[in-house]
Coordinates of C-alpha atoms in Angstrom, one line a residue:
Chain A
X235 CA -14.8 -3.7 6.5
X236 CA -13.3 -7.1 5.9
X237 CA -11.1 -8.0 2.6
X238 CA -9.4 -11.8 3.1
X239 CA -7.4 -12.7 0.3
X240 CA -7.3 -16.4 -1.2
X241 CA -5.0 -18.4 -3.6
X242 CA -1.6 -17.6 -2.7
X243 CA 1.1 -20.5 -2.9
X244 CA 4.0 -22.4 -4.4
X245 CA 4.6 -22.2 -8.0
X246 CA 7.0 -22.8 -10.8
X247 CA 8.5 -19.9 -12.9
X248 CA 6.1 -19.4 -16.1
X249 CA 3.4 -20.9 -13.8
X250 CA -0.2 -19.0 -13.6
X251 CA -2.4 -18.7 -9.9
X252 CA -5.4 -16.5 -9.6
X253 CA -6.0 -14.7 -6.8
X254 CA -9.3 -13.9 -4.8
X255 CA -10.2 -11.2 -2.6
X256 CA -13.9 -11.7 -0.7
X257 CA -15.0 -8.4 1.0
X258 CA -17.6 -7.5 2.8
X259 CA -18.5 -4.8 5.3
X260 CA -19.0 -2.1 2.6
X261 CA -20.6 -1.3 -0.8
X262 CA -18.2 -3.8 -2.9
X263 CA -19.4 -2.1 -6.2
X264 CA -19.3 1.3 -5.5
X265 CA -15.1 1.6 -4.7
X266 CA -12.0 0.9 -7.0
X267 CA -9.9 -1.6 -6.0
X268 CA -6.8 -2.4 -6.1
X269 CA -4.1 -5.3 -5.7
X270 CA -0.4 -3.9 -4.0
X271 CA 2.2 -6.8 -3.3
X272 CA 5.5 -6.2 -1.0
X273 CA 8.1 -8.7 -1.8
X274 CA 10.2 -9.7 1.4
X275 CA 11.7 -6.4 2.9
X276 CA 11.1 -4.2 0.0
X277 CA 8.8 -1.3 -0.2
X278 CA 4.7 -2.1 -1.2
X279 CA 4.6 -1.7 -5.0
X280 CA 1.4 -1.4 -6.9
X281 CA 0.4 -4.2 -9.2
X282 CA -2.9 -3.2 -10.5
X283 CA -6.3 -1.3 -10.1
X284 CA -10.0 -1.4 -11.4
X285 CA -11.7 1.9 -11.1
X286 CA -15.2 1.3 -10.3
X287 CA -17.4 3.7 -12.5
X288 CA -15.8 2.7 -15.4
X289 CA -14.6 -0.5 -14.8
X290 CA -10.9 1.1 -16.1
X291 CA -8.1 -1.2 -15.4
X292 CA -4.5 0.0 -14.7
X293 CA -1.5 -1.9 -14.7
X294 CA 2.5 -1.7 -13.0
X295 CA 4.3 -1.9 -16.0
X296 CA 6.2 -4.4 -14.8
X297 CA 3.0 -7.0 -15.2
X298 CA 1.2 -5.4 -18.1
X299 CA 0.2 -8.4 -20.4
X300 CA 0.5 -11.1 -18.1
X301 CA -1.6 -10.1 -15.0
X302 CA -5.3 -9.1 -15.1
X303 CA -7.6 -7.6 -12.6
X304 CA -11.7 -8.2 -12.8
X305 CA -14.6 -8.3 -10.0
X306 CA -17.7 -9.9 -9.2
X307 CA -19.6 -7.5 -8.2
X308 CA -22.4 -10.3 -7.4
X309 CA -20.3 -12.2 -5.3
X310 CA -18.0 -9.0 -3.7
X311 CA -14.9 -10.5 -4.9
X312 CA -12.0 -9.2 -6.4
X313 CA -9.6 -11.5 -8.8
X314 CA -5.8 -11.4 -10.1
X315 CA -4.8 -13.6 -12.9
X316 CA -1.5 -13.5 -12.7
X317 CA 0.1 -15.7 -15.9
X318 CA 4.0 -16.0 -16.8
X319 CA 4.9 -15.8 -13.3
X320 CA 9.1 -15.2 -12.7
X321 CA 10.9 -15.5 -9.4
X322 CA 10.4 -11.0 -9.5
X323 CA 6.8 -12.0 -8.4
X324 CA 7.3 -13.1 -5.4
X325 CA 5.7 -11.1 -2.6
X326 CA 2.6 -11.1 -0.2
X327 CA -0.6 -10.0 -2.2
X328 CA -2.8 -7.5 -0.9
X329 CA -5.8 -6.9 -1.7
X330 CA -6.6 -2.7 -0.9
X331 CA -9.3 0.2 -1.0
X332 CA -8.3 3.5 -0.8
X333 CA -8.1 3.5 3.1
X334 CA -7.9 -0.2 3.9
X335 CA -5.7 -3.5 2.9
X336 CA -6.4 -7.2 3.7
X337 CA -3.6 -9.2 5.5
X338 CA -2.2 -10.8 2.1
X339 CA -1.6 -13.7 0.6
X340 CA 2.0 -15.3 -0.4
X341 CA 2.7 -16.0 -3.7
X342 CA 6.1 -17.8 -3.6
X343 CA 7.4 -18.6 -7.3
X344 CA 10.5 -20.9 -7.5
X345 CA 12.0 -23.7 -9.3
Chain B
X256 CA 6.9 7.4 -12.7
X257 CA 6.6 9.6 -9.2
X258 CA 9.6 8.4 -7.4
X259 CA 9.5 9.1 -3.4
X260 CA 12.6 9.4 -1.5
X261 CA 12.0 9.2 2.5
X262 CA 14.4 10.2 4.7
X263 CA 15.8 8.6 7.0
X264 CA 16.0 5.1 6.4
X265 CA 15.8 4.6 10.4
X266 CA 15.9 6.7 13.8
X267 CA 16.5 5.5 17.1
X268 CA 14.4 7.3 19.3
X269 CA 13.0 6.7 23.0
X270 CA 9.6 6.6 24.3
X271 CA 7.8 9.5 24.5
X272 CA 10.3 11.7 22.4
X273 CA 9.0 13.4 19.1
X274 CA 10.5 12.5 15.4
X275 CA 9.9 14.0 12.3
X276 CA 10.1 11.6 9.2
X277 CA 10.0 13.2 6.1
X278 CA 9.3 12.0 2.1
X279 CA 10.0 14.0 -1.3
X280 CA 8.7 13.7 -4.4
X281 CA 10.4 13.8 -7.6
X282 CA 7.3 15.9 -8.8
X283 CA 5.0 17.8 -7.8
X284 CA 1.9 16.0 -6.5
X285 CA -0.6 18.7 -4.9
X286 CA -1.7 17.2 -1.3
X287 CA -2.1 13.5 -2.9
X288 CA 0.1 11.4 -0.2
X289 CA -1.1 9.0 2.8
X290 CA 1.5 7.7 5.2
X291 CA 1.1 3.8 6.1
X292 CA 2.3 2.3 9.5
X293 CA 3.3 -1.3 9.2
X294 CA 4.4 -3.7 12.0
X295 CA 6.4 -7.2 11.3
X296 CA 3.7 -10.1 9.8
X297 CA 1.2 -7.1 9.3
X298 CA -0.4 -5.4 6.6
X299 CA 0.1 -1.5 6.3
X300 CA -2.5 0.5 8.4
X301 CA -3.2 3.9 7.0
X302 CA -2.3 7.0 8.7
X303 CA -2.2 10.1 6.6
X304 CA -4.1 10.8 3.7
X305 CA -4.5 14.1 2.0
X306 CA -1.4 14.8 3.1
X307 CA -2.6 16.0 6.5
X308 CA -5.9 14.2 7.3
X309 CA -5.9 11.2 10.1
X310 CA -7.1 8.1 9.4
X311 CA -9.8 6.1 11.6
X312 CA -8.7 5.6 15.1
X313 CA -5.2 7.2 14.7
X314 CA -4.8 9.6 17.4
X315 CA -3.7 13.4 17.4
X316 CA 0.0 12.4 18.1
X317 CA 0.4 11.7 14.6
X318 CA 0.4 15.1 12.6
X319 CA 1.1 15.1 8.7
X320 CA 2.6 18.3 6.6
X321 CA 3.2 19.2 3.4
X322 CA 2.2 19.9 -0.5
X323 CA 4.2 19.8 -3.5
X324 CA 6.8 17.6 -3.1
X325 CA 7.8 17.7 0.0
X326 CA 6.1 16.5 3.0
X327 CA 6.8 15.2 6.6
X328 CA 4.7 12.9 9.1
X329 CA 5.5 14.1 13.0
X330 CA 4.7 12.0 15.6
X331 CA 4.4 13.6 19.1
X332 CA 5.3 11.8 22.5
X333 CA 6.3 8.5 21.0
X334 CA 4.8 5.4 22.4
X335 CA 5.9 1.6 22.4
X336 CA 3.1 1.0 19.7
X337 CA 5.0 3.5 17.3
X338 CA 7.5 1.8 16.6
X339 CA 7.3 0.4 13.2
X340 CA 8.0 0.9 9.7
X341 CA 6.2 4.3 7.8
X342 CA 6.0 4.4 4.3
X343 CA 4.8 7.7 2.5
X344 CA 3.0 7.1 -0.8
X345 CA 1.8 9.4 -3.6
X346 CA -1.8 8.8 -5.1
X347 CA -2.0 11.6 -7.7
X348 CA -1.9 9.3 -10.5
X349 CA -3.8 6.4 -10.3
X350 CA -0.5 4.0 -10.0
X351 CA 0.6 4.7 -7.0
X352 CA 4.1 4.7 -5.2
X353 CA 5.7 4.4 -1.9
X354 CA 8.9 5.5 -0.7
X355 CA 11.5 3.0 0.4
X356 CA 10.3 3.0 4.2
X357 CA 11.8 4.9 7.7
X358 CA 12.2 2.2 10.4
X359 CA 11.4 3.6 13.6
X360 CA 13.0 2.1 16.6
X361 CA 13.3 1.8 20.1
X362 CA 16.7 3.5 21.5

């Protein structure tokens, strides 16, 4: 099982950056997925979730109306768009199923 | 929201000594919590999940209790590898939380 998460980076508060997350190894359209981020010495806090039978999505409340979650299932890859983005959303990205999380990608967001 | 409260924040133990980290939650959650082990620059590695079940690979050292709200990870005969950050987090509603973290570390 291999998630690598893409698109992290620099950007300016009310900025936008969308995420990727390629996996392969499993069944990419048969699990729910989910994006978790951990800001610098602070606990992992969940951002957001697409349930796979349904395609449901859950939000944090904390990004409700300015992030959204989708997948490819056709190209086994995972997206955030994350809009509005304020200094709070700073944090490694990770990209997670149930049992397994990527390495992360850094989304730094600054003046 | 399910707040989890872990206790302690750290412990200072040597190797191959035996610590008991424990989480509550602020209600009741059935068996629905995993435990996460996570080094410096790394992602967190599962553990526990169903409260009790081992994860791929992790060995019989690590030993996970509980239902309700509250529920303790034991780790037997610590070794060097160990030592790390564990983070308990409930998954009974689809949101999930962690607790804020027990840093384990070398004494």
């Amino acid at each position: 099982v291999q998630l690598v998460e893409s698109g992290g980076g620099l950007v300016q508060p009310g900025g936008s950056l969308r995420l990727s997350c390629l996996a392969s190894g499993f069944s990419f359209s048969k699990y729910s997925l989910s994006w978790v981020r951990q800001a610098p010495g602070q606990r992992p806090q969940y951002v957001a979730g697409i349930i796979t039978n349904t395609s449901r999505t859950l939000y944090a409340e904390s990004v409700k109306g300015r992030f959204t979650i989708s997948r490819d299932n056709a190209k086994n890859t995972l997206y955030l768009q994350m809009n509005s983005l304020t200094t709070e959303d700073t944090a490694v990205y990770y990209c997670a199923l149930s049992d397994f999380w990527g390495q992360g990608t850094l989304v730094a967001v600054s003046p | 929201e399910i707040l989890m409260t872990q206790s302690p924040a750290t412990l200072s133990v040597s190797p191959g000594e035996t610590v008991t980290l424990s989480c509550r939650a602020s209600q009741t959650i059935r068996n629905n919590v995993a435990w996460y082990q996570q080094k410096p620059g790394q992602a967190p590695r599962l553990v526990i999940h169903g409260a009790s079940t081992r994860a791929t690979g992790i060995p019989a050292r690590f030993r996970g209790s509980g239902s309700g709200t509250e529920f303790t990870l034991t780790i037997s005969s610590l070794q060097s590898d160990d030592f790390a950050v564990y983070y308990c987090q409930q998954y009974n509603k689809w949101t999930y939380t962690f607790g804020q973290g027990t840093r384990l570390d070398i004494k």
